[in-house]
PDB file of C-alpha atoms in Angstrom:
ATOM      1  CA  MET A   1     -11.103  -5.268  37.879  1.00 68.00           C
ATOM      2  CA  VAL A   2     -10.656  -5.431  34.091  1.00 73.00           C
ATOM      3  CA  GLY A   3      -7.774  -7.500  33.230  1.00 76.00           C
ATOM      4  CA  ARG A   4      -5.195  -6.659  30.553  1.00 84.00           C
ATOM      5  CA  GLY A   5      -6.935  -6.875  27.011  1.00 85.00           C
ATOM      6  CA  GLU A   6     -10.260  -7.505  28.347  1.00 90.00           C
ATOM      7  CA  LEU A   7     -13.438  -5.326  27.602  1.00 93.00           C
ATOM      8  CA  THR A   8     -13.724  -2.209  29.722  1.00 93.00           C
ATOM      9  CA  ASP A   9     -17.174  -1.415  31.038  1.00 93.00           C
ATOM     10  CA  VAL A  10     -17.688   1.214  28.404  1.00 94.00           C
ATOM     11  CA  ALA A  11     -17.060  -1.275  25.709  1.00 95.00           C
ATOM     12  CA  TRP A  12     -19.297  -3.963  27.435  1.00 94.00           C
ATOM     13  CA  GLU A  13     -22.283  -1.360  27.579  1.00 94.00           C
ATOM     14  CA  ARG A  14     -22.279  -1.077  23.914  1.00 94.00           C
ATOM     15  CA  ILE A  15     -22.051  -4.592  22.511  1.00 94.00           C
ATOM     16  CA  GLY A  16     -23.585  -6.408  25.567  1.00 93.00           C
ATOM     17  CA  PRO A  17     -27.149  -5.654  25.099  1.00 92.00           C
ATOM     18  CA  LEU A  18     -26.922  -6.981  21.416  1.00 93.00           C
ATOM     19  CA  LEU A  19     -25.465 -10.569  22.346  1.00 91.00           C
ATOM     20  CA  PRO A  20     -27.999 -13.268  22.296  1.00 86.00           C
ATOM     21  CA  ARG A  21     -30.234 -13.693  25.331  1.00 81.00           C
ATOM     22  CA  VAL A  22     -31.055 -16.710  27.252  1.00 69.00           C
ATOM     23  CA  ASP A  23     -34.481 -18.223  26.447  1.00 60.00           C
ATOM     24  CA  GLY A  24     -34.746 -19.918  29.426  1.00 56.00           C
ATOM     25  CA  ARG A  25     -34.477 -23.431  27.984  1.00 63.00           C
ATOM     26  CA  GLY A  26     -31.850 -25.922  28.833  1.00 60.00           C
ATOM     27  CA  ARG A  27     -28.686 -25.039  31.436  1.00 70.00           C
ATOM     28  CA  PRO A  28     -27.991 -21.522  32.089  1.00 74.00           C
ATOM     29  CA  TRP A  29     -25.331 -19.943  29.828  1.00 79.00           C
ATOM     30  CA  ARG A  30     -22.151 -18.980  31.363  1.00 84.00           C
ATOM     31  CA  ASP A  31     -21.464 -15.145  31.538  1.00 90.00           C
ATOM     32  CA  HIS A  32     -21.185 -13.596  28.088  1.00 93.00           C
ATOM     33  CA  ARG A  33     -18.660 -11.288  29.325  1.00 94.00           C
ATOM     34  CA  GLN A  34     -16.572 -13.752  30.769  1.00 95.00           C
ATOM     35  CA  VAL A  35     -16.791 -15.817  27.654  1.00 95.00           C
ATOM     36  CA  VAL A  36     -16.068 -12.775  25.370  1.00 96.00           C
ATOM     37  CA  ASN A  37     -13.004 -12.093  27.440  1.00 96.00           C
ATOM     38  CA  GLY A  38     -11.759 -15.558  27.041  1.00 96.00           C
ATOM     39  CA  VAL A  39     -11.899 -15.543  23.257  1.00 97.00           C
ATOM     40  CA  LEU A  40     -10.258 -12.114  23.317  1.00 97.00           C
ATOM     41  CA  TRP A  41      -7.471 -13.863  25.560  1.00 97.00           C
ATOM     42  CA  ARG A  42      -6.891 -16.509  23.040  1.00 97.00           C
ATOM     43  CA  LEU A  43      -7.022 -14.101  19.978  1.00 97.00           C
ATOM     44  CA  ARG A  44      -4.407 -11.792  21.986  1.00 96.00           C
ATOM     45  CA  THR A  45      -1.928 -14.438  22.885  1.00 96.00           C
ATOM     46  CA  GLY A  46      -2.577 -16.823  19.975  1.00 95.00           C
ATOM     47  CA  ALA A  47      -2.211 -19.675  22.545  1.00 95.00           C
ATOM     48  CA  PRO A  48      -4.095 -23.379  22.216  1.00 95.00           C
ATOM     49  CA  TRP A  49      -7.711 -23.284  23.231  1.00 96.00           C
ATOM     50  CA  ARG A  50      -7.156 -25.956  25.869  1.00 96.00           C
ATOM     51  CA  ASP A  51      -4.652 -23.506  27.522  1.00 96.00           C
ATOM     52  CA  LEU A  52      -7.292 -21.007  28.381  1.00 96.00           C
ATOM     53  CA  PRO A  53      -7.032 -19.603  32.062  1.00 95.00           C
ATOM     54  CA  GLU A  54      -9.439 -21.113  34.439  1.00 94.00           C
ATOM     55  CA  ARG A  55     -10.842 -17.520  35.107  1.00 94.00           C
ATOM     56  CA  TYR A  56     -12.830 -17.687  31.872  1.00 95.00           C
ATOM     57  CA  GLY A  57     -14.369 -20.847  32.376  1.00 93.00           C
ATOM     58  CA  PRO A  58     -13.969 -24.282  30.449  1.00 94.00           C
ATOM     59  CA  TRP A  59     -12.240 -23.942  27.277  1.00 96.00           C
ATOM     60  CA  GLN A  60     -14.834 -25.987  25.583  1.00 96.00           C
ATOM     61  CA  THR A  61     -17.641 -23.488  26.449  1.00 94.00           C
ATOM     62  CA  VAL A  62     -15.603 -20.482  25.230  1.00 96.00           C
ATOM     63  CA  TYR A  63     -14.665 -22.252  21.917  1.00 96.00           C
ATOM     64  CA  GLU A  64     -18.071 -23.221  21.114  1.00 95.00           C
ATOM     65  CA  ARG A  65     -19.473 -19.927  22.003  1.00 94.00           C
ATOM     66  CA  PHE A  66     -17.115 -18.459  19.498  1.00 97.00           C
ATOM     67  CA  ALA A  67     -17.627 -20.989  16.922  1.00 96.00           C
ATOM     68  CA  ARG A  68     -21.593 -20.690  17.339  1.00 94.00           C
ATOM     69  CA  TRP A  69     -21.452 -16.939  16.875  1.00 95.00           C
ATOM     70  CA  GLU A  70     -19.564 -17.169  13.907  1.00 95.00           C
ATOM     71  CA  MET A  71     -21.876 -19.500  12.295  1.00 94.00           C
ATOM     72  CA  ASP A  72     -25.147 -17.502  13.298  1.00 93.00           C
ATOM     73  CA  GLY A  73     -23.458 -14.078  12.339  1.00 94.00           C
ATOM     74  CA  THR A  74     -23.154 -12.518  15.740  1.00 95.00           C
ATOM     75  CA  TRP A  75     -19.450 -11.195  15.395  1.00 96.00           C
ATOM     76  CA  ALA A  76     -20.302  -9.802  12.278  1.00 95.00           C
ATOM     77  CA  LYS A  77     -23.342  -8.053  13.310  1.00 95.00           C
ATOM     78  CA  LEU A  78     -21.423  -6.369  16.551  1.00 96.00           C
ATOM     79  CA  LEU A  79     -18.963  -5.004  14.023  1.00 96.00           C
ATOM     80  CA  GLU A  80     -21.717  -3.816  11.823  1.00 96.00           C
ATOM     81  CA  HIS A  81     -23.491  -1.974  14.819  1.00 95.00           C
ATOM     82  CA  VAL A  82     -20.505  -0.026  16.022  1.00 95.00           C
ATOM     83  CA  GLN A  83     -19.838   1.085  12.338  1.00 95.00           C
ATOM     84  CA  VAL A  84     -23.449   1.997  11.853  1.00 95.00           C
ATOM     85  CA  LYS A  85     -23.229   4.158  15.421  1.00 93.00           C
ATOM     86  CA  ASP A  86     -20.301   5.939  14.177  1.00 94.00           C
ATOM     87  CA  ASP A  87     -21.477   6.613  10.829  1.00 93.00           C
ATOM     88  CA  ALA A  88     -24.617   8.010  12.092  1.00 91.00           C
ATOM     89  CA  VAL A  89     -22.827  10.825  13.942  1.00 92.00           C
ATOM     90  CA  GLY A  90     -20.587  11.582  10.806  1.00 91.00           C
ATOM     91  CA  ALA A  91     -17.466   9.756  12.658  1.00 93.00           C
ATOM     92  CA  VAL A  92     -16.730   7.540   9.556  1.00 94.00           C
ATOM     93  CA  GLU A  93     -14.139   9.028   7.124  1.00 95.00           C
ATOM     94  CA  TRP A  94     -15.175   8.007   3.701  1.00 95.00           C
ATOM     95  CA  THR A  95     -11.703   8.277   2.084  1.00 96.00           C
ATOM     96  CA  VAL A  96     -10.875   4.705   1.973  1.00 97.00           C
ATOM     97  CA  SER A  97      -7.545   2.833   1.674  1.00 97.00           C
ATOM     98  CA  VAL A  98      -7.349  -0.531   0.295  1.00 97.00           C
ATOM     99  CA  ASP A  99      -4.311  -2.800   0.796  1.00 97.00           C
ATOM    100  CA  SER A 100      -3.487  -6.400   1.747  1.00 96.00           C
ATOM    101  CA  THR A 101      -1.049  -8.215   3.973  1.00 95.00           C
ATOM    102  CA  ILE A 102      -0.047 -11.813   3.887  1.00 94.00           C
ATOM    103  CA  ASN A 103       0.079 -13.952   7.340  1.00 94.00           C
ATOM    104  CA  ARG A 104       1.815 -17.041   7.959  1.00 94.00           C
ATOM    105  CA  ALA A 105      -0.348 -19.935   8.608  1.00 92.00           C
ATOM    106  CA  HIS A 106       0.763 -22.445  11.552  1.00 91.00           C
ATOM    107  CA  GLN A 107       1.326 -25.975  10.426  1.00 87.00           C
ATOM    108  CA  HIS A 108      -1.896 -26.916  12.541  1.00 84.00           C
ATOM    109  CA  ALA A 109      -3.971 -24.715  10.506  1.00 87.00           C
ATOM    110  CA  ALA A 110      -3.726 -27.218   7.450  1.00 84.00           C
ATOM    111  CA  GLY A 111      -5.504 -30.472   7.414  1.00 75.00           C
ATOM    112  CA  ALA A 112      -9.191 -29.458   7.954  1.00 73.00           C
ATOM    113  CA  ALA A 113     -11.413 -32.483   7.840  1.00 67.00           C
ATOM    114  CA  LYS A 114     -12.716 -33.648   4.543  1.00 58.00           C
ATOM    115  CA  GLY A 115     -16.187 -32.446   4.110  1.00 57.00           C
ATOM    116  CA  ALA A 116     -15.889 -29.371   6.439  1.00 59.00           C
ATOM    117  CA  PRO A 117     -17.488 -26.573   4.875  1.00 58.00           C
ATOM    118  CA  ALA A 118     -15.381 -24.112   2.745  1.00 55.00           C
ATOM    119  CA  GLN A 119     -15.981 -20.442   2.994  1.00 50.00           C
ATOM    120  CA  ASP A 120     -17.759 -20.526  -0.178  1.00 43.00           C
ATOM    121  CA  GLU A 121     -20.033 -23.232   0.891  1.00 35.00           C
ATOM    122  CA  LEU A 122     -21.420 -21.912   4.226  1.00 39.00           C
ATOM    123  CA  GLU A 123     -25.143 -20.548   4.383  1.00 37.00           C
ATOM    124  CA  ASP A 124     -25.229 -17.002   3.281  1.00 37.00           C
ATOM    125  CA  PRO A 125     -21.559 -16.469   3.398  1.00 39.00           C
ATOM    126  CA  PRO A 126     -20.541 -12.903   3.940  1.00 42.00           C
ATOM    127  CA  HIS A 127     -17.385 -12.902   1.735  1.00 42.00           C
ATOM    128  CA  PRO A 128     -17.116 -16.110  -0.460  1.00 39.00           C
ATOM    129  CA  THR A 129     -13.448 -17.172  -0.799  1.00 44.00           C
ATOM    130  CA  PRO A 130     -12.444 -20.683  -2.418  1.00 50.00           C
ATOM    131  CA  GLY A 131     -11.481 -23.644   0.041  1.00 72.00           C
ATOM    132  CA  GLN A 132      -9.996 -22.552   3.395  1.00 89.00           C
ATOM    133  CA  ALA A 133      -8.207 -19.541   2.101  1.00 90.00           C
ATOM    134  CA  LEU A 134      -4.756 -21.205   2.518  1.00 91.00           C
ATOM    135  CA  GLY A 135      -2.009 -20.944  -0.276  1.00 89.00           C
ATOM    136  CA  ARG A 136       1.334 -22.332  -0.576  1.00 83.00           C
ATOM    137  CA  SER A 137       4.280 -20.267  -1.571  1.00 75.00           C
ATOM    138  CA  ARG A 138       8.153 -20.076  -0.859  1.00 75.00           C
ATOM    139  CA  GLY A 139       7.478 -19.381   3.023  1.00 74.00           C
ATOM    140  CA  GLY A 140       5.081 -22.146   3.217  1.00 87.00           C
ATOM    141  CA  LEU A 141       1.339 -22.036   3.984  1.00 90.00           C
ATOM    142  CA  THR A 142      -0.160 -18.462   3.763  1.00 93.00           C
ATOM    143  CA  THR A 143      -3.367 -16.534   4.021  1.00 94.00           C
ATOM    144  CA  LYS A 144      -3.859 -13.030   2.405  1.00 95.00           C
ATOM    145  CA  VAL A 145      -6.153 -10.506   4.246  1.00 96.00           C
ATOM    146  CA  HIS A 146      -7.374  -7.879   2.175  1.00 97.00           C
ATOM    147  CA  LEU A 147      -8.718  -4.832   4.060  1.00 96.00           C
ATOM    148  CA  ALA A 148     -10.601  -1.612   3.344  1.00 97.00           C
ATOM    149  CA  ALA A 149      -9.845   1.027   5.984  1.00 97.00           C
ATOM    150  CA  ASP A 150     -11.851   4.333   6.478  1.00 96.00           C
ATOM    151  CA  GLY A 151      -9.713   7.745   7.005  1.00 95.00           C
ATOM    152  CA  ARG A 152      -9.125   7.095  10.642  1.00 95.00           C
ATOM    153  CA  GLY A 153      -7.498   3.557   9.817  1.00 95.00           C
ATOM    154  CA  LEU A 154     -10.442   1.449  11.120  1.00 97.00           C
ATOM    155  CA  PRO A 155     -11.623  -1.711   9.243  1.00 97.00           C
ATOM    156  CA  LEU A 156     -14.730  -1.299   7.034  1.00 96.00           C
ATOM    157  CA  ALA A 157     -14.398  -4.543   5.009  1.00 96.00           C
ATOM    158  CA  ILE A 158     -12.301  -7.690   5.558  1.00 97.00           C
ATOM    159  CA  VAL A 159     -11.687 -10.395   2.915  1.00 96.00           C
ATOM    160  CA  VAL A 160      -9.524 -13.434   3.345  1.00 96.00           C
ATOM    161  CA  THR A 161      -7.836 -15.574   0.427  1.00 94.00           C
ATOM    162  CA  PRO A 162      -5.048 -17.748  -0.098  1.00 93.00           C
ATOM    163  CA  GLY A 163      -1.688 -16.200  -0.238  1.00 91.00           C
ATOM    164  CA  HIS A 164      -0.732 -16.331  -3.754  1.00 90.00           C
ATOM    165  CA  VAL A 165      -4.076 -14.394  -4.800  1.00 92.00           C
ATOM    166  CA  ASN A 166      -3.320 -11.197  -6.766  1.00 92.00           C
ATOM    167  CA  ASP A 167      -4.869  -7.892  -5.025  1.00 93.00           C
ATOM    168  CA  SER A 168      -6.483  -6.507  -8.174  1.00 93.00           C
ATOM    169  CA  THR A 169      -8.566  -9.814  -8.620  1.00 94.00           C
ATOM    170  CA  VAL A 170     -10.006  -9.135  -5.219  1.00 95.00           C
ATOM    171  CA  PHE A 171     -10.404  -5.378  -5.506  1.00 96.00           C
ATOM    172  CA  ASP A 172     -13.973  -5.340  -6.314  1.00 95.00           C
ATOM    173  CA  THR A 173     -14.835  -8.146  -3.745  1.00 95.00           C
ATOM    174  CA  VAL A 174     -13.424  -5.711  -1.196  1.00 96.00           C
ATOM    175  CA  LEU A 175     -15.405  -2.660  -2.104  1.00 95.00           C
ATOM    176  CA  ASP A 176     -18.725  -4.761  -2.552  1.00 94.00           C
ATOM    177  CA  ALA A 177     -18.100  -6.152   1.179  1.00 95.00           C
ATOM    178  CA  MET A 178     -18.317  -2.410   2.515  1.00 94.00           C
ATOM    179  CA  ARG A 179     -21.877  -2.098   3.757  1.00 93.00           C
ATOM    180  CA  VAL A 180     -22.880   0.188   6.603  1.00 94.00           C
ATOM    181  CA  PRO A 181     -26.725   0.504   7.186  1.00 93.00           C
ATOM    182  CA  ARG A 182     -28.296   3.504   8.171  1.00 90.00           C
ATOM    183  CA  LEU A 183     -30.112   4.309  11.368  1.00 85.00           C
ATOM    184  CA  SER A 184     -32.695   6.152   9.524  1.00 80.00           C
ATOM    185  CA  ALA A 185     -34.842   5.157   6.106  1.00 77.00           C
ATOM    186  CA  GLY A 186     -32.295   4.384   3.040  1.00 83.00           C
ATOM    187  CA  ARG A 187     -30.302   1.991   1.487  1.00 90.00           C
ATOM    188  CA  PRO A 188     -26.704   1.045   3.511  1.00 92.00           C
ATOM    189  CA  ARG A 189     -23.826   3.161   2.435  1.00 91.00           C
ATOM    190  CA  ARG A 190     -21.453   1.198   0.115  1.00 92.00           C
ATOM    191  CA  ARG A 191     -19.699   3.932  -1.716  1.00 93.00           C
ATOM    192  CA  PRO A 192     -16.981   5.844  -0.398  1.00 95.00           C
ATOM    193  CA  GLU A 193     -15.863   9.124  -1.871  1.00 95.00           C
ATOM    194  CA  THR A 194     -12.187   8.323  -2.366  1.00 96.00           C
ATOM    195  CA  VAL A 195     -10.449   5.082  -2.801  1.00 97.00           C
ATOM    196  CA  ILE A 196      -6.654   5.031  -2.171  1.00 97.00           C
ATOM    197  CA  ALA A 197      -4.542   1.961  -3.476  1.00 96.00           C
ATOM    198  CA  ASP A 198      -0.975   1.248  -4.435  1.00 94.00           C
ATOM    199  CA  LYS A 199       0.312   0.242  -7.785  1.00 94.00           C
ATOM    200  CA  ALA A 200      -1.022  -3.476  -7.485  1.00 92.00           C
ATOM    201  CA  CYS A 201      -4.536  -2.171  -8.135  1.00 93.00           C
ATOM    202  CA  ALA A 202      -3.305   0.038 -11.151  1.00 92.00           C
ATOM    203  CA  SER A 203      -5.371  -1.440 -13.946  1.00 91.00           C
ATOM    204  CA  ARG A 204      -7.623   0.186 -16.395  1.00 91.00           C
ATOM    205  CA  ALA A 205     -10.417  -2.275 -15.258  1.00 94.00           C
ATOM    206  CA  ILE A 206     -10.269  -0.919 -11.659  1.00 95.00           C
ATOM    207  CA  ARG A 207     -10.113   2.725 -12.661  1.00 94.00           C
ATOM    208  CA  THR A 208     -13.247   2.411 -15.381  1.00 94.00           C
ATOM    209  CA  GLY A 209     -15.171   0.560 -12.344  1.00 95.00           C
ATOM    210  CA  LEU A 210     -14.532   3.397  -9.742  1.00 95.00           C
ATOM    211  CA  ARG A 211     -15.005   6.046 -12.424  1.00 94.00           C
ATOM    212  CA  ARG A 212     -18.376   4.269 -13.334  1.00 94.00           C
ATOM    213  CA  ARG A 213     -19.567   4.313  -9.701  1.00 94.00           C
ATOM    214  CA  GLY A 214     -18.746   7.877  -9.081  1.00 95.00           C
ATOM    215  CA  ILE A 215     -15.643   7.256  -6.746  1.00 96.00           C
ATOM    216  CA  ARG A 216     -12.338   9.052  -6.957  1.00 96.00           C
ATOM    217  CA  ALA A 217      -9.267   6.932  -7.542  1.00 95.00           C
ATOM    218  CA  VAL A 218      -6.207   7.836  -5.983  1.00 96.00           C
ATOM    219  CA  ILE A 219      -3.708   4.979  -7.699  1.00 95.00           C
ATOM    220  CA  PRO A 220      -0.362   5.513  -8.977  1.00 95.00           C
ATOM    221  CA  GLU A 221       0.826   4.195 -12.354  1.00 92.00           C
ATOM    222  CA  ARG A 222       2.950   1.297 -12.639  1.00 91.00           C
ATOM    223  CA  SER A 223       6.327   2.218 -14.391  1.00 90.00           C
ATOM    224  CA  ASP A 224       5.649  -0.473 -17.230  1.00 88.00           C
ATOM    225  CA  GLN A 225       2.192   1.416 -17.748  1.00 84.00           C
ATOM    226  CA  ILE A 226       4.014   4.712 -18.030  1.00 83.00           C
ATOM    227  CA  ALA A 227       6.685   3.377 -20.488  1.00 89.00           C
ATOM    228  CA  ASN A 228       3.987   1.499 -22.767  1.00 87.00           C
ATOM    229  CA  ARG A 229       1.802   5.087 -22.733  1.00 85.00           C
ATOM    230  CA  GLN A 230       4.830   7.055 -23.685  1.00 86.00           C
ATOM    231  CA  ARG A 231       6.039   4.404 -26.250  1.00 86.00           C
ATOM    232  CA  ARG A 232       2.576   4.860 -28.056  1.00 84.00           C
ATOM    233  CA  GLY A 233       2.962   8.652 -28.200  1.00 83.00           C
ATOM    234  CA  PRO A 234      -0.256  10.786 -28.897  1.00 83.00           C
ATOM    235  CA  VAL A 235      -2.386   7.578 -29.099  1.00 79.00           C
ATOM    236  CA  GLY A 236      -1.219   6.321 -25.643  1.00 76.00           C
ATOM    237  CA  GLY A 237      -3.407   9.015 -24.188  1.00 79.00           C
ATOM    238  CA  ARG A 238      -3.114  10.857 -21.081  1.00 85.00           C
ATOM    239  CA  PRO A 239      -1.789   9.752 -17.717  1.00 86.00           C
ATOM    240  CA  PRO A 240      -4.512   9.235 -15.208  1.00 87.00           C
ATOM    241  CA  ALA A 241      -5.393  11.846 -12.592  1.00 89.00           C
ATOM    242  CA  PHE A 242      -3.112  11.131  -9.626  1.00 91.00           C
ATOM    243  CA  ASP A 243      -3.114  13.228  -6.285  1.00 92.00           C
ATOM    244  CA  ALA A 244       0.293  12.901  -4.706  1.00 93.00           C
ATOM    245  CA  GLU A 245      -0.682  14.712  -1.560  1.00 94.00           C
ATOM    246  CA  ARG A 246      -3.691  12.652  -1.082  1.00 94.00           C
ATOM    247  CA  TYR A 247      -1.917   9.489  -1.784  1.00 95.00           C
ATOM    248  CA  LYS A 248       0.297   9.913   1.563  1.00 94.00           C
ATOM    249  CA  ALA A 249      -3.055   9.182   3.546  1.00 93.00           C
ATOM    250  CA  ARG A 250      -2.541   5.650   2.486  1.00 93.00           C
ATOM    251  CA  ASN A 251      -0.410   4.910   5.391  1.00 94.00           C
ATOM    252  CA  VAL A 252      -3.634   4.533   7.566  1.00 96.00           C
ATOM    253  CA  VAL A 253      -4.314   0.980   6.213  1.00 96.00           C
ATOM    254  CA  GLU A 254      -0.979   0.108   7.097  1.00 96.00           C
ATOM    255  CA  ARG A 255      -1.234   1.174  10.648  1.00 96.00           C
ATOM    256  CA  CYS A 256      -4.499  -0.557  10.783  1.00 97.00           C
ATOM    257  CA  PHE A 257      -2.589  -4.059   9.863  1.00 97.00           C
ATOM    258  CA  SER A 258      -0.125  -3.236  12.573  1.00 97.00           C
ATOM    259  CA  ARG A 259      -2.641  -2.874  14.975  1.00 97.00           C
ATOM    260  CA  LEU A 260      -4.602  -5.889  13.984  1.00 97.00           C
ATOM    261  CA  LYS A 261      -1.471  -7.988  14.235  1.00 97.00           C
ATOM    262  CA  GLN A 262      -0.999  -7.186  17.866  1.00 96.00           C
ATOM    263  CA  PHE A 263      -3.548  -9.902  18.129  1.00 97.00           C
ATOM    264  CA  ARG A 264      -1.148 -12.881  17.693  1.00 96.00           C
ATOM    265  CA  ALA A 265      -3.966 -15.056  16.584  1.00 96.00           C
ATOM    266  CA  VAL A 266      -4.564 -12.592  13.347  1.00 97.00           C
ATOM    267  CA  ALA A 267      -0.444 -12.427  12.791  1.00 96.00           C
ATOM    268  CA  THR A 268      -0.358 -15.971  12.460  1.00 96.00           C
ATOM    269  CA  ARG A 269      -3.533 -18.227  11.353  1.00 96.00           C
ATOM    270  CA  PHE A 270      -4.022 -21.071  13.698  1.00 95.00           C
ATOM    271  CA  ASP A 271      -7.612 -21.856  12.611  1.00 94.00           C
ATOM    272  CA  LYS A 272      -8.274 -24.773  10.247  1.00 92.00           C
ATOM    273  CA  LEU A 273     -11.169 -23.130   8.862  1.00 93.00           C
ATOM    274  CA  ALA A 274     -11.275 -19.837   6.960  1.00 94.00           C
ATOM    275  CA  ALA A 275     -14.430 -18.910   8.675  1.00 94.00           C
ATOM    276  CA  ARG A 276     -12.912 -19.112  12.153  1.00 95.00           C
ATOM    277  CA  TYR A 277      -9.974 -16.957  11.201  1.00 96.00           C
ATOM    278  CA  LEU A 278     -12.216 -14.295   9.631  1.00 96.00           C
ATOM    279  CA  ALA A 279     -14.345 -14.359  12.703  1.00 96.00           C
ATOM    280  CA  GLY A 280     -11.127 -13.643  14.672  1.00 97.00           C
ATOM    281  CA  LEU A 281     -10.380 -10.939  12.462  1.00 97.00           C
ATOM    282  CA  ARG A 282     -13.939  -9.289  12.877  1.00 97.00           C
ATOM    283  CA  LEU A 283     -13.538  -9.557  16.688  1.00 97.00           C
ATOM    284  CA  ALA A 284     -10.059  -7.872  16.712  1.00 97.00           C
ATOM    285  CA  SER A 285     -11.509  -5.129  14.125  1.00 97.00           C
ATOM    286  CA  LEU A 286     -14.471  -4.900  16.720  1.00 97.00           C
ATOM    287  CA  VAL A 287     -12.018  -3.993  19.426  1.00 97.00           C
ATOM    288  CA  LEU A 288     -10.224  -1.332  17.301  1.00 97.00           C
ATOM    289  CA  TRP A 289     -13.434   0.288  16.863  1.00 96.00           C
ATOM    290  CA  LEU A 290     -14.554   0.151  20.495  1.00 95.00           C
ATOM    291  CA  ARG A 291     -11.232   1.728  21.482  1.00 93.00           C
ATOM    292  CA  GLU A 292     -11.795   4.771  18.993  1.00 88.00           C
ATOM    293  CA  PRO A 293     -13.155   7.613  21.268  1.00 79.00           C
TER     294      PRO A 293
END
């Protein structure tokens, strides 16, 4: 019987064969499905690892497997696999919405041991970020999650930064993080057809970069930009093209954040290491992809 929040038989059939296999050396591994369900329980509840129910096995085993598969890229590979399968059948909608959300960091998220690898010091890091992606503001410690979601509201790329980082400075990093390999020969798909973003990304540099890559930009102008252009008269140039009807589709990224934050260990960061928190985000994203029919 499948418990609440655990992987269904259909979902397990999709990812089970991709997990590392036992090589016959050392002690036998605890059942992969049991361990993954234990990780999902902790991700969904936000409880300490030590409070893991006994039905998932020793908490040390579950945590060590979670950390090991973060370091060797297993979680990232699983997410990439489901993206590739959906793209191969044309299910991925390449009208991409980009936005960010600020998540509070629990007090236990601070104080990573000195010498612990920062996200940008890891071997072949997927998305480099400075330090442990913790920033301090009026609300205390925060981490910002930058996300690119496809037209169905499913995550295509995730980047974490300190909470005070401006969205426009990470925009190119988020786009560069989009990479969906093809089942057939050819380079991975990295370029969306359209990018929808809010006024935080309404800079000339971002618009120029998208135009250079052949990507349609749907980004509204800020009021100060409009006033400055009008003040300069004919020298100010024409307003950038903006499709107000298509911009209504930007809410898919907001809905994606809402679904991700159903996992309490995503809505509040408990992990000291940015790499661990990013791994939890990837696993939560994987669940969203597996739920999609």
